[in-house]
Short mmCIF file of C-alpha atoms and ligand atoms in Angstrom, two decimals:
data_model
loop_
_atom_site.label_atom_id
_atom_site.label_comp_id
_atom_site.label_asym_id
_atom_site.label_seq_id
_atom_site.Cartn_x
_atom_site.Cartn_y
_atom_site.Cartn_z
CA MET M 299 11.97 -13.60 3.24
CA THR M 300 15.31 -14.58 1.75
CA GLU M 301 18.21 -12.74 3.34
CA ALA M 302 21.43 -12.09 1.46
CA THR M 303 24.87 -12.83 2.85
CA PRO M 304 26.79 -9.56 3.37
CA GLY M 305 29.64 -9.22 0.91
CA ALA M 306 28.40 -11.94 -1.47
CA ARG M 307 27.13 -9.93 -4.43
CA PRO M 308 24.87 -11.44 -7.13
CA ARG M 309 26.83 -11.91 -10.39
CA PRO M 310 27.44 -8.73 -12.42
CA GLY M 311 24.46 -7.77 -14.56
CA ALA M 312 22.12 -9.89 -12.43
CA GLU M 313 18.56 -8.70 -11.97
CA VAL M 314 16.52 -9.03 -8.80
CA THR M 315 12.73 -8.88 -8.92
CA ALA M 316 10.44 -8.27 -5.95
CA ALA M 317 6.68 -7.82 -5.62
CA ALA M 318 4.49 -6.10 -3.04
CA PRO M 319 0.71 -5.91 -2.60
CA ALA M 320 -1.97 -3.22 -2.66
CA LYS M 321 -3.90 -2.59 0.57
CA ILE M 322 -7.41 -1.73 1.61
CA ASN M 323 -8.14 -0.14 5.00
CA LEU M 324 -11.05 -2.13 6.50
CA THR M 325 -11.16 0.59 9.13
CA LEU M 326 -9.53 4.01 8.98
CA ARG M 327 -10.17 6.00 12.16
CA VAL M 328 -8.49 9.40 12.13
CA GLY M 329 -7.60 11.65 15.08
CA GLY M 330 -6.66 15.35 15.19
CA ARG M 331 -3.75 16.71 13.15
CA ARG M 332 -0.39 16.48 14.97
CA ALA M 333 2.22 19.25 15.10
CA ASP M 334 4.22 17.37 12.40
CA GLY M 335 1.24 17.54 10.00
CA PHE M 336 0.39 13.83 10.24
CA HIS M 337 -2.80 12.44 11.80
CA PRO M 338 -2.85 9.73 14.47
CA LEU M 339 -4.63 6.65 13.12
CA ASN M 340 -6.27 3.45 14.24
CA THR M 341 -6.47 1.46 11.06
CA LEU M 342 -6.92 -2.14 10.01
CA PHE M 343 -4.84 -2.85 6.93
CA HIS M 344 -5.75 -5.74 4.62
CA ALA M 345 -3.41 -6.68 1.75
CA VAL M 346 -4.97 -7.89 -1.52
CA ASP M 347 -3.51 -9.87 -4.42
CA LEU M 348 -2.93 -6.92 -6.72
CA ASP M 349 0.86 -6.74 -6.96
CA GLU M 350 3.32 -4.13 -8.03
CA GLN M 351 6.68 -5.52 -9.27
CA ILE M 352 10.13 -3.93 -9.13
CA VAL M 353 13.15 -5.18 -11.12
CA VAL M 354 16.57 -3.81 -10.14
CA ARG M 355 20.03 -4.21 -11.68
CA ASP M 356 23.37 -2.48 -11.10
CA LEU M 357 24.65 0.08 -13.61
CA THR M 358 28.35 0.55 -14.22
CA ASP M 359 28.20 4.36 -14.17
CA GLY M 360 25.94 7.41 -14.39
CA PRO M 361 22.98 8.36 -12.22
CA ASP M 362 20.21 6.04 -11.06
CA GLN M 363 17.64 5.27 -13.75
CA LEU M 364 13.93 4.72 -13.27
CA GLU M 365 11.59 3.21 -15.86
CA VAL M 366 7.86 2.59 -15.43
CA VAL M 367 5.69 0.28 -17.55
CA GLY M 368 2.00 -0.58 -17.32
CA PRO M 369 -1.25 1.33 -16.90
CA GLN M 370 -0.89 5.01 -15.89
CA SER M 371 2.92 4.74 -16.18
CA ASP M 372 2.94 8.25 -17.67
CA VAL M 373 1.73 9.86 -14.40
CA VAL M 374 4.38 8.29 -12.14
CA PRO M 375 7.09 10.82 -11.13
CA LEU M 376 10.53 9.78 -12.40
CA ASP M 377 12.55 12.25 -10.30
CA GLY M 378 14.10 11.89 -6.85
CA SER M 379 10.64 12.19 -5.24
CA ASN M 380 9.79 8.67 -6.44
CA LEU M 381 9.75 6.33 -3.45
CA VAL M 382 11.81 3.72 -5.32
CA LEU M 383 14.72 6.12 -5.80
CA ARG M 384 14.30 7.32 -2.20
CA ALA M 385 14.49 3.69 -1.05
CA ALA M 386 17.76 3.29 -3.01
CA GLN M 387 19.18 6.44 -1.39
CA LEU M 388 18.16 5.29 2.09
CA LEU M 389 19.79 1.88 1.57
CA ARG M 390 23.00 3.55 0.34
CA GLN M 391 23.15 5.52 3.59
CA GLU M 392 22.48 2.30 5.48
CA ALA M 393 25.26 0.51 3.55
CA ALA M 394 27.68 3.27 4.55
CA SER M 395 26.93 2.74 8.24
CA ALA M 396 29.32 0.77 10.41
CA ALA M 397 26.72 -1.93 11.08
CA VAL M 398 26.56 -3.05 7.43
CA ARG M 399 29.68 -4.66 5.95
CA ALA M 400 28.85 -4.42 2.26
CA LEU M 401 30.57 -3.07 -0.83
CA PRO M 402 29.39 0.52 -1.46
CA PRO M 403 26.40 0.30 -3.85
CA GLY M 404 26.74 2.08 -7.19
CA PRO M 405 24.05 3.42 -9.50
CA VAL M 406 21.05 1.23 -10.18
CA HIS M 407 18.39 0.77 -12.84
CA CYS M 408 14.89 0.27 -11.38
CA LEU M 409 11.93 -0.88 -13.42
CA ILE M 410 8.45 -0.50 -11.94
CA ARG M 411 5.82 -2.81 -13.43
CA LYS M 412 2.67 -0.96 -12.41
CA ALA M 413 -0.56 -2.77 -11.70
CA ILE M 414 -1.98 -0.76 -8.79
CA PRO M 415 -3.81 2.44 -9.78
CA VAL M 416 -1.75 5.60 -9.16
CA ALA M 417 -3.05 7.85 -6.31
CA GLY M 418 -5.90 5.37 -5.87
CA GLY M 419 -5.87 4.93 -2.07
CA LEU M 420 -4.42 1.42 -2.52
CA ALA M 421 -0.84 2.35 -1.54
CA GLY M 422 0.72 1.56 -4.92
CA GLY M 423 3.68 3.88 -4.31
CA SER M 424 4.21 2.30 -0.90
CA ALA M 425 4.19 -1.15 -2.50
CA ASP M 426 6.90 0.07 -4.91
CA ALA M 427 8.99 1.30 -1.99
CA ALA M 428 8.60 -1.96 -0.05
CA ALA M 429 9.48 -4.08 -3.10
CA ALA M 430 12.48 -1.85 -3.81
CA LEU M 431 13.79 -2.28 -0.25
CA ILE M 432 13.59 -6.07 -0.54
CA ALA M 433 15.08 -6.17 -4.05
CA LEU M 434 17.99 -3.80 -3.34
CA ASN M 435 18.78 -5.50 -0.02
CA GLN M 436 19.30 -8.63 -2.09
CA LEU M 437 21.04 -7.02 -5.10
CA TRP M 438 23.51 -5.19 -2.86
CA SER M 439 23.89 -8.09 -0.39
CA LEU M 440 23.23 -5.79 2.55
CA GLY M 441 21.90 -8.57 4.78
CA LEU M 442 19.39 -6.29 6.50
CA ASP M 443 16.87 -8.27 8.52
CA HIS M 444 13.09 -7.82 8.29
CA GLY M 445 12.95 -5.64 11.42
CA ARG M 446 15.53 -3.21 10.04
CA LEU M 447 13.75 -3.05 6.67
CA VAL M 448 10.45 -2.28 8.46
CA HIS M 449 12.19 0.53 10.37
CA LEU M 450 13.58 2.00 7.14
CA ALA M 451 10.18 1.56 5.46
CA GLY M 452 8.61 3.83 8.10
CA GLN M 453 11.02 6.60 7.05
CA LEU M 454 9.77 6.37 3.47
CA GLY M 455 6.02 6.61 4.16
CA SER M 456 3.26 5.73 6.59
CA ASP M 457 1.98 2.75 4.55
CA VAL M 458 5.36 1.29 3.51
CA PRO M 459 5.87 -0.92 6.61
CA PHE M 460 2.52 -2.62 5.95
CA ALA M 461 3.45 -3.26 2.31
CA LEU M 462 6.44 -5.21 3.70
CA LEU M 463 4.35 -7.13 6.24
CA GLY M 464 1.18 -7.85 4.22
CA ALA M 465 -1.81 -10.00 5.35
CA ASN M 466 -3.86 -8.15 8.02
CA ALA M 467 -2.50 -5.74 10.61
CA VAL M 468 -3.61 -2.99 12.95
CA GLY M 469 -1.72 0.24 12.25
CA THR M 470 -1.30 2.97 14.86
CA GLY M 471 0.87 6.09 15.10
CA ARG M 472 0.65 7.56 11.60
CA GLY M 473 0.00 4.02 10.32
CA GLU M 474 3.59 2.77 10.55
CA GLU M 475 3.34 0.98 13.92
CA LEU M 476 1.97 -2.46 13.13
CA THR M 477 0.48 -5.38 15.01
CA ALA M 478 -0.31 -8.42 12.87
CA VAL M 479 -3.87 -9.80 13.06
CA THR M 480 -4.23 -13.50 12.38
CA ALA M 481 -7.20 -14.11 10.08
CA ASN M 482 -6.62 -16.23 7.02
CA ARG M 483 -10.14 -16.75 5.67
CA PRO M 484 -10.17 -15.21 2.18
CA LEU M 485 -12.20 -12.10 1.51
CA HIS M 486 -13.41 -11.47 -2.03
CA TRP M 487 -13.43 -7.92 -3.29
CA VAL M 488 -14.46 -5.90 -6.29
CA LEU M 489 -12.39 -2.74 -6.65
CA LEU M 490 -13.96 0.20 -8.47
CA THR M 491 -10.99 2.25 -9.59
CA SER M 492 -10.99 5.72 -11.06
CA PRO M 493 -9.05 7.12 -14.05
CA VAL M 494 -8.17 10.22 -11.99
CA GLY M 495 -6.43 9.89 -8.60
CA LEU M 496 -6.95 11.83 -5.35
CA SER M 497 -4.09 13.48 -3.47
CA THR M 498 -3.72 12.03 0.04
CA PRO M 499 -2.62 15.36 1.63
CA ALA M 500 -5.60 17.10 -0.04
CA VAL M 501 -8.04 14.57 1.43
CA PHE M 502 -6.53 14.92 4.93
CA GLN M 503 -6.72 18.72 4.55
CA GLN M 504 -10.40 18.46 3.58
CA PHE M 505 -10.95 16.20 6.63
CA ASP M 506 -9.40 18.89 8.89
CA SER M 507 -11.57 21.65 7.44
CA GLN M 508 -14.88 19.80 7.79
CA PRO M 509 -17.34 20.69 10.58
CA GLY M 510 -16.86 18.33 13.54
CA SER M 511 -13.27 17.43 12.67
CA PRO M 512 -11.26 16.41 15.75
CA PRO M 513 -9.17 19.04 17.57
CA PRO M 514 -5.36 18.91 17.15
CA ASP M 515 -3.75 15.80 18.63
CA ALA M 516 -7.11 14.19 19.50
CA SER M 517 -6.84 10.41 19.64
CA PRO M 518 -8.53 8.46 16.84
CA PRO M 519 -11.64 6.40 17.66
CA ARG M 520 -10.89 2.74 18.35
CA ILE M 521 -11.32 -0.11 15.89
CA SER M 522 -14.71 -1.78 16.28
CA PRO M 523 -14.46 -5.13 18.12
CA ALA M 524 -17.24 -6.38 15.80
CA LEU M 525 -14.98 -5.83 12.79
CA LEU M 526 -12.11 -7.72 14.42
CA ALA M 527 -14.50 -10.55 15.36
CA GLY M 528 -15.79 -10.64 11.76
CA LEU M 529 -12.26 -10.76 10.40
CA ARG M 530 -11.26 -13.61 12.72
CA SER M 531 -14.35 -15.66 11.90
CA GLY M 532 -14.21 -14.72 8.20
CA ASP M 533 -17.86 -13.54 8.21
CA PRO M 534 -18.14 -11.17 5.22
CA TRP M 535 -21.53 -9.79 6.31
CA LEU M 536 -20.23 -8.90 9.79
CA ILE M 537 -17.12 -7.34 8.24
CA GLY M 538 -19.19 -5.54 5.58
CA ALA M 539 -21.51 -4.01 8.17
CA ASN M 540 -18.55 -2.66 10.16
CA LEU M 541 -16.33 -1.13 7.46
CA VAL M 542 -15.55 2.48 8.53
CA ASN M 543 -13.45 5.18 6.90
CA ASP M 544 -13.27 8.60 8.56
CA LEU M 545 -11.82 10.05 5.32
CA GLU M 546 -14.83 8.96 3.29
CA ALA M 547 -16.83 12.22 3.72
CA ALA M 548 -13.73 14.23 2.75
CA ALA M 549 -13.19 12.08 -0.37
CA PHE M 550 -16.89 12.45 -1.29
CA ALA M 551 -16.68 16.23 -0.80
CA LEU M 552 -13.77 16.41 -3.25
CA ARG M 553 -15.28 13.85 -5.64
CA PRO M 554 -19.12 13.77 -5.39
CA ASP M 555 -19.23 11.10 -8.14
CA LEU M 556 -17.72 8.61 -5.66
CA ALA M 557 -20.80 8.75 -3.41
CA ARG M 558 -22.96 7.76 -6.38
CA THR M 559 -20.57 4.90 -7.30
CA ALA M 560 -20.65 3.63 -3.70
CA ALA M 561 -24.47 3.77 -3.62
CA ALA M 562 -24.63 1.80 -6.89
CA ALA M 563 -22.32 -0.88 -5.44
CA ARG M 564 -24.52 -1.20 -2.33
CA ALA M 565 -27.61 -1.51 -4.50
CA ALA M 566 -25.85 -4.21 -6.55
CA GLY M 567 -25.69 -6.45 -3.46
CA ALA M 568 -22.22 -5.97 -1.90
CA CYS M 569 -21.93 -7.01 1.79
CA GLY M 570 -20.08 -3.79 2.45
CA VAL M 571 -18.70 -0.84 0.49
CA ILE M 572 -15.91 1.52 1.55
CA VAL M 573 -13.59 4.13 0.09
CA SER M 574 -10.08 2.66 0.22
CA GLY M 575 -7.72 4.89 2.24
CA SER M 576 -7.91 8.43 0.91
CA GLY M 577 -9.69 7.22 -2.25
CA PRO M 578 -10.81 7.35 -4.94
CA THR M 579 -10.91 3.53 -5.24
CA ILE M 580 -14.08 2.04 -3.79
CA ALA M 581 -13.75 -1.44 -2.32
CA CYS M 582 -16.83 -3.67 -2.41
CA LEU M 583 -16.90 -6.83 -0.30
CA ALA M 584 -18.73 -9.84 -1.71
CA PRO M 585 -20.00 -12.88 0.24
CA ASP M 586 -17.79 -15.35 -1.63
CA GLN M 587 -15.80 -15.89 -4.84
CA ALA M 588 -18.82 -16.55 -7.07
CA GLY M 589 -20.61 -13.56 -5.52
CA ALA M 590 -17.59 -11.35 -6.27
CA ASP M 591 -17.44 -12.53 -9.89
CA ALA M 592 -21.16 -11.80 -10.30
CA LEU M 593 -20.86 -8.40 -8.57
CA ALA M 594 -17.88 -7.48 -10.76
CA ALA M 595 -19.84 -8.41 -13.92
CA LYS M 596 -22.85 -6.39 -12.78
CA LEU M 597 -20.78 -3.30 -11.89
CA ALA M 598 -18.63 -3.57 -15.04
CA ALA M 599 -21.79 -3.37 -17.16
CA GLY M 600 -22.41 0.19 -15.93
CA SER M 601 -18.79 1.34 -15.90
CA ALA M 602 -16.05 2.42 -18.31
CA PRO M 603 -13.80 -0.49 -19.44
CA GLY M 604 -10.91 -1.50 -17.19
CA LEU M 605 -12.10 0.23 -14.02
CA VAL M 606 -13.61 -2.81 -12.26
CA ARG M 607 -11.17 -5.34 -10.81
CA ARG M 608 -11.45 -8.47 -8.72
CA ALA M 609 -9.09 -8.91 -5.77
CA THR M 610 -8.74 -11.36 -2.90
CA GLY M 611 -7.10 -10.90 0.49
CA PRO M 612 -5.25 -11.39 2.69
CA ALA M 613 -2.17 -11.40 0.43
CA PRO M 614 1.49 -11.76 1.43
CA GLY M 615 3.73 -8.74 1.91
CA ALA M 616 6.79 -7.78 -0.15
CA ARG M 617 8.82 -10.76 -1.34
CA LEU M 618 11.51 -11.73 -3.80
CA CYS M 619 10.26 -13.29 -7.03
CA PRO M 620 11.91 -16.47 -8.31
CA VAL M 621 13.99 -16.24 -11.48
CA TYR M 622 12.79 -18.60 -14.23
O1 C5P A 80 3.34 9.04 4.98
P1 C5P A 80 2.97 9.48 3.61
O2 C5P A 80 4.12 10.13 2.89
O3 C5P A 80 2.35 8.40 2.78
O4 C5P A 80 1.85 10.58 3.78
C1 C5P A 80 1.45 11.41 2.72
C2 C5P A 80 0.67 12.57 3.27
O5 C5P A 80 -0.59 12.13 3.81
C3 C5P A 80 1.35 13.29 4.43
O6 C5P A 80 2.21 14.29 3.99
C4 C5P A 80 0.15 13.86 5.17
O7 C5P A 80 -0.31 15.04 4.51
C5 C5P A 80 -0.93 12.81 4.98
N1 C5P A 80 -0.98 11.87 6.12
C6 C5P A 80 -1.51 12.31 7.32
N2 C5P A 80 -1.57 11.44 8.37
C7 C5P A 80 -1.16 10.16 8.24
C8 C5P A 80 -0.63 9.69 7.03
C9 C5P A 80 -0.55 10.58 5.97
O8 C5P A 80 -1.92 13.45 7.45
N3 C5P A 80 -1.25 9.34 9.28
#
């Protein structure tokens, strides 16, 4: 990651662009609800090459401005609840602290170029937040190092630190405590997206209300060693057989059509099929690149246009984009 020199601002009117990836949870093991409303997790994050982009530039006056372009841009909140504007606010507070010797940041224009489905279980909003942290750190010459950005990311959302880190990582706590997992063999995915999103809090609530849900504060089950072995060796069949998502039953209860989509993907020859995060996206693992292309073609034939996408992981975390 490029780090800015504190005090050395980019030229006036300059734009900074950053990108951050979508994620799939290869495992999502969920424990009992904590007193703060979050659930303790043991998860294995895997970043895929479906990027969200953020472009930021300083404004001379007025409030912050947020613009969204791309698919589903009309359903993205433009108010202060948007994680990009919250990232800007958090960095302003950081800039005001004694540890950061930077000029006080003014208002900013942020453009989100959406590519990740909204409320799809792929952490698109978290990718926006991670890209915004990187871009504004550069635009405002804050000079914050990666560790500090990861700490701030955890304040914005459980999945934001992973969007900064990328590749593969085990997430514990509420998902924000990360340990990188080295495994660079590519995995080839077909993502079955949905035109209507699922609310993450609603899926966790459904999980809590289901028979057999863990008691408050119960620890999550551990990540299967077979999955970790499969990831390290790059064996898609071993990985596919060990994909687990404890939120899957809750997502299927809220959206019974997803169970049928998952069954169709299994029947079409995927090595493994899993609901991504809290859904509704269904991630289908293929044996190799050609297998993924063939699986995508087969599944697209029975699906509405634009809902079947190819993706490959692991992908890098949030990064600055070169200016051409
Ligand atoms: O951290 P984030 O803002 O992305 O979480 C959104 C919501 O998802 C939380 O308010 C909570 O309802 C649920 N959640 C949870 N346990 C987690 C992560 C998220 O219950 N570990």
